[in-house]
């Protein structure tokens, strides 16, 4: 039976990425060796890193004066690397969910944190729109897509201080104006490739301003100076990211994929608004994530939750159980998710409705 992969992360990847990576694990770039056995300093792997960096710059339209890095430690390491490198005295954070909270917790090791707004009062089911950023903050940190709570900031904010964004779950899903950010980071395993790589895009001129000494491995400058090869990068993960970037360019880039992402999200949210059994957990349409669609049974049908999960599972739906802090269901519909899988989920919901 066809499996429809709605996992939140690690998550669905293009067939192209999987095929090319599988081939390279046996014979990488004609070397007769596995990608896993080849030196990261070989010309074959250096070409992979260079092409991946160049494609990120091309697809995201990264301006001059920015560095693109592939690091390790996940987005969670960026929660501390960002303030280590950029927070002198005080930073501002927008609290839109579990990942924002974790970023805030790490920033507090480095200085004062001003939480400018939070949507915790409604279990993070909306994006706060009006907030004031202290003029003396070194930066404002935002989480553009809230993977767990199904909300997303779909515009590049205009703020008076430098902007930092955790884009782990919506990087490359739509055009973004990189010039508005001093730092962007994203764990690869949502929209980019296998787990084990973290994409970082940093404005060079933002660095070197904090007073504290920074350990070598946690200093962005180290990785800029060494082309993400100060130590051994995750060669397999970076290779996988490159394949997805090649695939994305072939799809027509971020403008084209955004259209598909809007189509997929519209199909699913329209069904949630129509089907009497289900409701979206995000009532405000403009706050709804195009990447992670969270929903629950309507109150009068709440006892059907387990039954629907089983009903969907036998029809090939994988990974739709909601995160424990929201309950219900979550369909993650990242770039690689075909429209046909979203339609299959919607048909399953309609079929289930008919049985009630
Ligand atoms: C998954 C996720 C993280 C954590 O990523 P790791 O790579 O596991 O550290 C952080 N932020 C967001 C928005 C995420 O979706």
Tab-separated table of C-alpha atoms and ligand atoms in Angstrom:
chain	number	residue	atom	x	y	z
A	1	UNK	CA	0.000	0.000	0.000
A	2	UNK	CA	1.163	3.528	-0.778
A	3	UNK	CA	2.381	5.269	2.375
A	4	UNK	CA	1.709	8.975	2.797
A	5	UNK	CA	4.429	10.387	5.040
A	6	UNK	CA	3.142	13.200	7.277
A	7	UNK	CA	5.917	12.986	9.896
A	8	UNK	CA	6.999	16.345	11.366
A	9	UNK	CA	10.725	15.595	11.284
A	10	UNK	CA	12.686	13.788	10.101
A	11	UNK	CA	10.171	13.917	7.335
A	12	UNK	CA	9.374	13.307	3.706
A	13	UNK	CA	12.143	13.884	1.152
A	14	UNK	CA	11.956	13.988	-2.647
A	15	UNK	CA	12.407	10.610	-4.388
A	16	UNK	CA	15.303	12.278	-6.187
A	17	UNK	CA	17.107	12.962	-2.891
A	18	UNK	CA	16.651	9.403	-1.700
A	19	UNK	CA	17.741	7.804	-4.979
A	20	UNK	CA	20.842	9.965	-5.414
A	21	UNK	CA	21.878	9.506	-1.785
A	22	UNK	CA	21.349	5.754	-1.970
A	23	UNK	CA	23.532	5.576	-5.097
A	24	UNK	CA	26.259	7.694	-3.491
A	25	UNK	CA	26.379	5.512	-0.401
A	26	UNK	CA	27.626	2.727	-2.691
A	27	UNK	CA	29.619	4.648	-5.286
A	28	UNK	CA	30.153	8.338	-4.705
A	29	UNK	CA	30.984	10.543	-7.690
A	30	UNK	CA	32.661	7.695	-9.544
A	31	UNK	CA	35.203	7.119	-6.767
A	32	UNK	CA	34.176	3.477	-6.346
A	33	UNK	CA	33.854	4.266	-2.635
A	34	UNK	CA	30.879	4.984	-0.434
A	35	UNK	CA	30.096	8.628	0.322
A	36	UNK	CA	30.500	7.567	3.967
A	37	UNK	CA	34.099	6.458	3.337
A	38	UNK	CA	35.441	9.454	1.451
A	39	UNK	CA	37.447	12.281	3.023
A	40	UNK	CA	35.593	15.524	3.487
A	41	UNK	CA	38.731	17.145	2.068
A	42	UNK	CA	38.584	15.157	-1.166
A	43	UNK	CA	37.888	17.207	-4.276
A	44	UNK	CA	34.662	15.226	-4.764
A	45	UNK	CA	33.233	16.194	-1.384
A	46	UNK	CA	34.522	19.772	-1.477
A	47	UNK	CA	32.545	20.098	-4.716
A	48	UNK	CA	29.411	18.909	-2.888
A	49	UNK	CA	29.824	21.514	-0.145
A	50	UNK	CA	30.568	24.272	-2.649
A	51	UNK	CA	27.557	23.439	-4.785
A	52	UNK	CA	25.235	23.211	-1.774
A	53	UNK	CA	26.355	26.652	-0.562
A	54	UNK	CA	26.028	28.114	-4.067
A	55	UNK	CA	22.521	26.690	-4.501
A	56	UNK	CA	21.317	28.055	-1.154
A	57	UNK	CA	22.621	31.470	-2.238
A	58	UNK	CA	20.914	31.180	-5.595
A	59	UNK	CA	17.560	29.776	-4.423
A	60	UNK	CA	17.247	32.141	-1.454
A	61	UNK	CA	18.730	35.108	-3.281
A	62	UNK	CA	21.277	35.631	-0.501
A	63	UNK	CA	22.851	39.096	-0.830
A	64	UNK	CA	26.579	39.852	-0.783
A	65	UNK	CA	28.080	40.007	2.691
A	66	UNK	CA	26.384	36.865	4.022
A	67	UNK	CA	27.925	33.451	4.709
A	68	UNK	CA	26.144	30.146	4.209
A	69	UNK	CA	27.261	27.356	6.544
A	70	UNK	CA	26.397	23.715	7.118
A	71	UNK	CA	26.971	22.975	10.803
A	72	UNK	CA	26.004	20.231	13.230
A	73	UNK	CA	24.122	20.163	16.517
A	74	UNK	CA	20.722	20.903	15.027
A	75	UNK	CA	18.635	24.008	15.487
A	76	UNK	CA	18.958	23.347	19.223
A	77	UNK	CA	22.666	24.205	19.056
A	78	UNK	CA	21.742	27.455	17.311
A	79	UNK	CA	19.593	28.367	20.325
A	80	UNK	CA	22.876	28.937	22.155
A	81	UNK	CA	25.249	29.784	19.294
A	82	UNK	CA	23.072	32.733	18.267
A	83	UNK	CA	23.238	34.510	21.644
A	84	UNK	CA	26.842	33.423	22.225
A	85	UNK	CA	27.854	35.302	19.061
A	86	UNK	CA	25.309	38.121	18.930
A	87	UNK	CA	23.922	38.940	22.376
A	88	UNK	CA	25.942	41.511	24.271
A	89	UNK	CA	23.599	42.692	27.012
A	90	UNK	CA	19.981	42.256	26.025
A	91	UNK	CA	17.941	40.481	23.377
A	92	UNK	CA	14.271	40.429	22.455
A	93	UNK	CA	12.375	37.196	21.779
A	94	UNK	CA	8.903	36.570	20.409
A	95	UNK	CA	7.435	33.539	22.162
A	96	UNK	CA	5.270	31.596	19.722
A	97	UNK	CA	5.724	28.071	21.003
A	98	UNK	CA	7.854	25.266	22.365
A	99	UNK	CA	10.853	25.990	20.131
A	100	UNK	CA	10.783	29.712	20.951
A	101	UNK	CA	10.741	28.817	24.645
A	102	UNK	CA	13.793	26.637	24.248
A	103	UNK	CA	15.596	29.429	22.398
A	104	UNK	CA	14.670	31.865	25.197
A	105	UNK	CA	15.977	29.491	27.858
A	106	UNK	CA	19.406	29.316	26.203
A	107	UNK	CA	19.605	33.074	25.566
A	108	UNK	CA	19.191	33.684	29.302
A	109	UNK	CA	22.633	32.132	29.844
A	110	UNK	CA	24.105	35.084	27.962
A	111	UNK	CA	22.201	38.168	29.039
A	112	UNK	CA	18.885	39.814	29.645
A	113	UNK	CA	15.969	38.498	27.598
A	114	UNK	CA	12.927	40.636	26.911
A	115	UNK	CA	9.998	38.500	25.779
A	116	UNK	CA	8.177	41.066	23.639
A	117	UNK	CA	4.963	39.053	23.270
A	118	UNK	CA	3.677	35.552	23.818
A	119	UNK	CA	0.716	33.543	22.591
A	120	UNK	CA	0.960	31.080	25.472
A	121	UNK	CA	-2.381	32.358	26.872
A	122	UNK	CA	-4.141	30.435	24.060
A	123	UNK	CA	-1.771	27.473	23.869
A	124	UNK	CA	0.142	29.220	21.067
A	125	UNK	CA	-2.716	29.029	18.568
A	126	UNK	CA	-2.019	32.489	17.099
A	127	UNK	CA	0.844	34.839	16.225
A	128	UNK	CA	1.049	38.027	18.341
A	129	UNK	CA	0.910	40.986	15.918
A	130	UNK	CA	1.550	44.053	18.028
A	131	UNK	CA	4.583	44.257	20.230
A	132	UNK	CA	7.304	46.708	21.009
A	133	UNK	CA	10.955	45.800	20.635
A	134	UNK	CA	13.246	47.605	23.104
A	135	UNK	CA	15.503	49.974	21.157
A	136	UNK	CA	18.551	48.744	23.072
A	137	UNK	CA	18.015	45.056	22.200
A	138	UNK	CA	20.876	43.478	20.262
A	139	UNK	CA	18.354	41.594	18.152
A	140	UNK	CA	14.816	40.208	17.931
A	141	UNK	CA	14.535	36.418	17.645
A	142	UNK	CA	11.508	34.854	15.987
A	143	UNK	CA	10.428	31.328	15.042
A	144	UNK	CA	8.912	31.693	11.587
A	145	UNK	CA	7.051	28.386	11.630
A	146	UNK	CA	5.828	26.749	14.808
A	147	UNK	CA	6.121	23.094	13.931
A	148	UNK	CA	4.237	21.892	17.008
A	149	UNK	CA	1.414	24.445	17.190
A	150	UNK	CA	0.779	24.897	13.466
A	151	UNK	CA	1.229	28.656	13.177
A	152	UNK	CA	3.495	30.583	10.835
A	153	UNK	CA	4.787	34.112	10.324
A	154	UNK	CA	4.418	34.429	6.563
A	155	UNK	CA	5.948	37.875	6.135
A	156	UNK	CA	9.452	39.181	6.710
A	157	UNK	CA	9.016	41.474	9.699
A	158	UNK	CA	10.212	45.056	9.644
A	159	UNK	CA	11.895	45.783	12.944
A	160	UNK	CA	14.284	48.449	14.152
A	161	UNK	CA	16.830	45.981	15.558
A	162	UNK	CA	18.638	43.085	13.816
A	163	UNK	CA	16.375	40.104	13.167
A	164	UNK	CA	17.209	36.439	13.843
A	165	UNK	CA	14.942	33.630	12.686
A	166	UNK	CA	14.644	29.951	13.429
A	167	UNK	CA	13.322	28.760	10.046
A	168	UNK	CA	13.776	25.060	10.724
A	169	UNK	CA	10.410	24.026	9.399
A	170	UNK	CA	9.696	26.537	6.649
A	171	UNK	CA	13.080	27.312	5.116
A	172	UNK	CA	12.870	27.364	1.303
A	173	UNK	CA	9.089	26.967	1.353
A	174	UNK	CA	8.478	30.460	-0.049
A	175	UNK	CA	10.483	33.509	-1.114
A	176	UNK	CA	12.052	35.278	1.864
A	177	UNK	CA	13.974	38.547	1.966
A	178	UNK	CA	17.277	37.428	3.478
A	179	UNK	CA	18.510	41.008	3.616
A	180	UNK	CA	16.068	41.628	6.472
A	181	UNK	CA	17.802	39.079	8.704
A	182	UNK	CA	21.180	39.068	10.420
A	183	UNK	CA	20.936	35.344	11.087
A	184	UNK	CA	18.756	32.524	9.772
A	185	UNK	CA	19.108	28.934	10.887
A	186	UNK	CA	17.344	25.660	10.174
A	187	UNK	CA	17.833	22.045	11.111
A	188	UNK	CA	17.901	20.150	7.822
A	189	UNK	CA	15.466	17.406	8.702
A	190	UNK	CA	12.187	19.255	8.030
A	191	UNK	CA	12.467	20.794	4.600
A	192	UNK	CA	15.986	20.179	3.390
A	193	UNK	CA	17.509	16.781	3.885
A	194	UNK	CA	18.520	14.082	6.354
A	195	UNK	CA	19.064	15.002	10.001
A	196	UNK	CA	22.642	15.835	10.958
A	197	UNK	CA	23.137	19.116	9.115
A	198	UNK	CA	22.042	22.607	10.128
A	199	UNK	CA	21.856	25.390	7.607
A	200	UNK	CA	23.055	28.772	8.876
A	201	UNK	CA	22.941	32.030	6.916
A	202	UNK	CA	24.708	34.833	8.737
A	203	UNK	CA	25.468	38.450	7.913
A	204	UNK	CA	29.221	38.805	8.245
A	205	UNK	CA	29.082	42.352	9.593
A	206	UNK	CA	26.902	41.213	12.519
A	207	UNK	CA	29.771	39.204	13.974
A	208	UNK	CA	32.673	40.241	16.168
A	209	UNK	CA	30.647	42.656	18.274
A	210	UNK	CA	30.216	40.790	21.562
A	211	UNK	CA	32.690	41.292	24.349
A	212	UNK	CA	32.879	37.720	25.624
A	213	UNK	CA	35.361	35.179	24.281
A	214	UNK	CA	33.690	32.483	22.173
A	215	UNK	CA	34.921	28.872	22.142
A	216	UNK	CA	36.279	27.913	18.731
A	217	UNK	CA	33.581	25.455	17.674
A	218	UNK	CA	30.764	27.763	18.751
A	219	UNK	CA	32.124	30.774	16.920
A	220	UNK	CA	30.474	31.393	13.545
A	221	UNK	CA	33.687	33.036	12.349
A	222	UNK	CA	35.549	29.726	12.710
A	223	UNK	CA	33.168	28.060	10.318
A	224	UNK	CA	33.140	30.989	7.903
A	225	UNK	CA	36.947	30.996	7.797
A	226	UNK	CA	37.030	27.248	7.150
A	227	UNK	CA	34.129	26.885	4.702
A	228	UNK	CA	32.135	24.684	7.130
A	229	UNK	CA	35.152	22.343	7.211
A	230	UNK	CA	36.844	23.349	10.467
A	231	UNK	CA	36.055	19.840	11.605
A	232	UNK	CA	34.413	16.949	9.783
A	233	UNK	CA	30.984	17.990	8.537
A	234	UNK	CA	28.134	15.513	8.289
A	235	UNK	CA	29.067	14.508	4.750
A	236	UNK	CA	26.065	12.289	4.112
A	237	UNK	CA	23.586	14.874	5.405
A	238	UNK	CA	25.157	17.689	3.389
A	239	UNK	CA	25.052	15.512	0.283
A	240	UNK	CA	21.344	14.847	0.919
A	241	UNK	CA	20.671	18.571	1.334
A	242	UNK	CA	22.410	19.240	-1.972
A	243	UNK	CA	20.152	16.753	-3.748
A	244	UNK	CA	17.046	18.447	-2.347
A	245	UNK	CA	18.386	21.845	-3.426
A	246	UNK	CA	18.971	20.508	-6.951
A	247	UNK	CA	15.444	19.070	-6.930
A	248	UNK	CA	13.980	22.352	-5.705
A	249	UNK	CA	15.723	24.325	-8.436
A	250	UNK	CA	14.352	21.852	-10.949
A	251	UNK	CA	10.826	22.438	-9.575
A	252	UNK	CA	11.240	26.122	-10.378
A	253	UNK	CA	12.666	27.311	-7.049
A	254	UNK	CA	10.936	28.887	-4.083
A	255	UNK	CA	8.378	30.888	-6.088
A	256	UNK	CA	7.120	27.726	-7.744
A	257	UNK	CA	7.157	25.604	-4.599
A	258	UNK	CA	5.269	28.314	-2.712
A	259	UNK	CA	2.388	27.954	-5.181
A	260	UNK	CA	2.268	24.207	-4.558
A	261	UNK	CA	2.523	24.756	-0.793
A	262	UNK	CA	-0.395	27.202	-0.889
A	263	UNK	CA	-2.422	24.729	-2.946
A	264	UNK	CA	-1.758	21.873	-0.501
A	265	UNK	CA	-2.510	23.970	2.573
A	266	UNK	CA	-5.706	25.347	1.005
A	267	UNK	CA	-6.994	21.869	0.183
A	268	UNK	CA	-6.455	20.708	3.751
A	269	UNK	CA	-7.718	23.810	5.592
A	270	UNK	CA	-10.798	23.990	3.334
A	271	UNK	CA	-11.629	20.437	4.322
A	272	UNK	CA	-11.098	21.213	8.017
A	273	UNK	CA	-13.461	24.178	7.708
A	274	UNK	CA	-16.048	22.041	5.874
A	275	UNK	CA	-15.913	18.629	7.588
A	276	UNK	CA	-18.146	18.561	10.667
A	277	UNK	CA	-15.910	16.056	12.475
A	278	UNK	CA	-12.689	18.110	12.517
A	279	UNK	CA	-11.498	21.602	13.416
A	280	UNK	CA	-8.224	23.397	12.827
A	281	UNK	CA	-6.495	24.331	16.097
A	282	UNK	CA	-5.585	27.713	14.573
A	283	UNK	CA	-8.736	29.849	14.259
A	284	UNK	CA	-7.156	32.889	12.570
A	285	UNK	CA	-6.674	31.982	8.879
A	286	UNK	CA	-3.632	34.206	8.283
A	287	UNK	CA	-1.758	32.547	11.164
A	288	UNK	CA	-2.196	29.031	9.808
A	289	UNK	CA	0.993	27.221	8.897
A	290	UNK	CA	1.438	25.975	5.348
A	291	UNK	CA	3.877	23.358	6.623
A	292	UNK	CA	2.276	21.795	9.706
A	293	UNK	CA	-1.502	21.565	9.757
A	294	UNK	CA	-2.724	20.845	13.284
A	295	UNK	CA	-6.306	19.779	13.907
A	296	UNK	CA	-8.510	18.041	16.448
A	297	UNK	CA	-11.892	16.329	16.458
A	298	UNK	CA	-14.762	18.798	16.857
A	299	UNK	CA	-15.827	18.835	20.554
A	300	UNK	CA	-18.975	16.772	19.969
A	301	UNK	CA	-16.918	14.064	18.245
A	302	UNK	CA	-13.901	14.052	20.561
A	303	UNK	CA	-14.314	10.375	21.432
A	304	UNK	CA	-13.617	9.472	17.778
A	305	UNK	CA	-9.962	10.487	17.870
A	306	UNK	CA	-8.483	7.019	18.274
A	307	UNK	CA	-10.932	5.590	15.744
A	308	UNK	CA	-9.913	8.126	13.094
A	309	UNK	CA	-6.218	7.522	13.727
A	310	UNK	CA	-6.728	3.786	13.134
A	311	UNK	CA	-8.966	4.478	10.110
A	312	UNK	CA	-6.285	6.689	8.560
A	313	UNK	CA	-3.426	4.359	9.434
A	314	UNK	CA	-4.912	1.413	7.551
A	315	UNK	CA	-5.284	3.752	4.547
A	316	UNK	CA	-1.551	4.481	4.485
A	317	UNK	CA	-1.408	7.731	6.483
A	318	UNK	CA	1.801	7.828	8.526
A	319	UNK	CA	2.810	10.279	11.247
A	320	UNK	CA	-0.459	12.179	11.669
A	321	UNK	CA	-0.742	11.809	15.437
A	322	UNK	CA	-0.546	15.276	16.966
A	323	UNK	CA	2.189	16.420	19.314
A	324	UNK	CA	1.277	15.685	22.933
A	325	UNK	CA	1.063	19.406	23.803
A	326	UNK	CA	-1.727	19.981	21.232
A	327	UNK	CA	-3.309	16.538	20.912
A	328	UNK	CA	-5.374	15.493	17.938
A	329	UNK	CA	-3.575	15.384	14.644
A	330	UNK	CA	-0.807	17.061	12.715
A	331	UNK	CA	-0.218	16.709	8.997
A	332	UNK	CA	3.219	17.982	8.039
A	333	UNK	CA	3.136	18.883	4.362
A	334	UNK	CA	6.633	20.106	3.611
A	335	UNK	CA	8.012	20.954	0.151
A	336	UNK	CA	8.513	17.315	-0.818
A	337	UNK	CA	4.914	16.321	-0.020
A	338	UNK	CA	2.963	15.786	-3.255
A	339	UNK	CA	-0.516	17.288	-3.687
A	340	UNK	CA	-1.789	13.727	-4.224
A	341	UNK	CA	-0.905	12.739	-0.643
A	342	UNK	CA	-2.783	15.736	0.750
A	343	UNK	CA	-5.776	14.745	-1.392
A	344	UNK	CA	-5.503	11.187	-0.075
A	345	UNK	CA	-5.710	12.499	3.489
A	346	UNK	CA	-8.702	14.679	2.637
A	347	UNK	CA	-10.461	11.711	0.992
A	348	UNK	CA	-9.804	9.679	4.130
A	349	UNK	CA	-11.400	12.412	6.247
A	350	UNK	CA	-14.417	12.507	3.924
A	351	UNK	CA	-14.773	8.746	3.941
A	352	UNK	CA	-14.624	8.757	7.733
A	353	UNK	CA	-17.282	11.470	7.884
A	354	UNK	CA	-19.639	9.299	5.820
A	355	UNK	CA	-19.395	6.492	8.368
A	356	UNK	CA	-20.746	8.819	11.096
B	1	LIG	C1	12.576	20.654	14.850
B	1	LIG	C2	12.754	22.069	15.249
B	1	LIG	C3	13.802	22.470	16.095
B	1	LIG	C4	14.782	21.504	16.689
B	1	LIG	O1	15.638	21.041	15.737
B	1	LIG	P1	16.862	20.060	16.086
B	1	LIG	O2	17.573	20.033	14.788
B	1	LIG	O3	16.248	18.763	16.487
B	1	LIG	O4	17.642	20.664	17.189
B	1	LIG	C5	13.915	23.817	16.392
B	1	LIG	N1	13.060	24.722	15.893
B	1	LIG	C6	12.034	24.376	15.093
B	1	LIG	C7	11.110	25.424	14.567
B	1	LIG	C8	11.855	23.034	14.755
B	1	LIG	O5	10.832	22.682	13.956
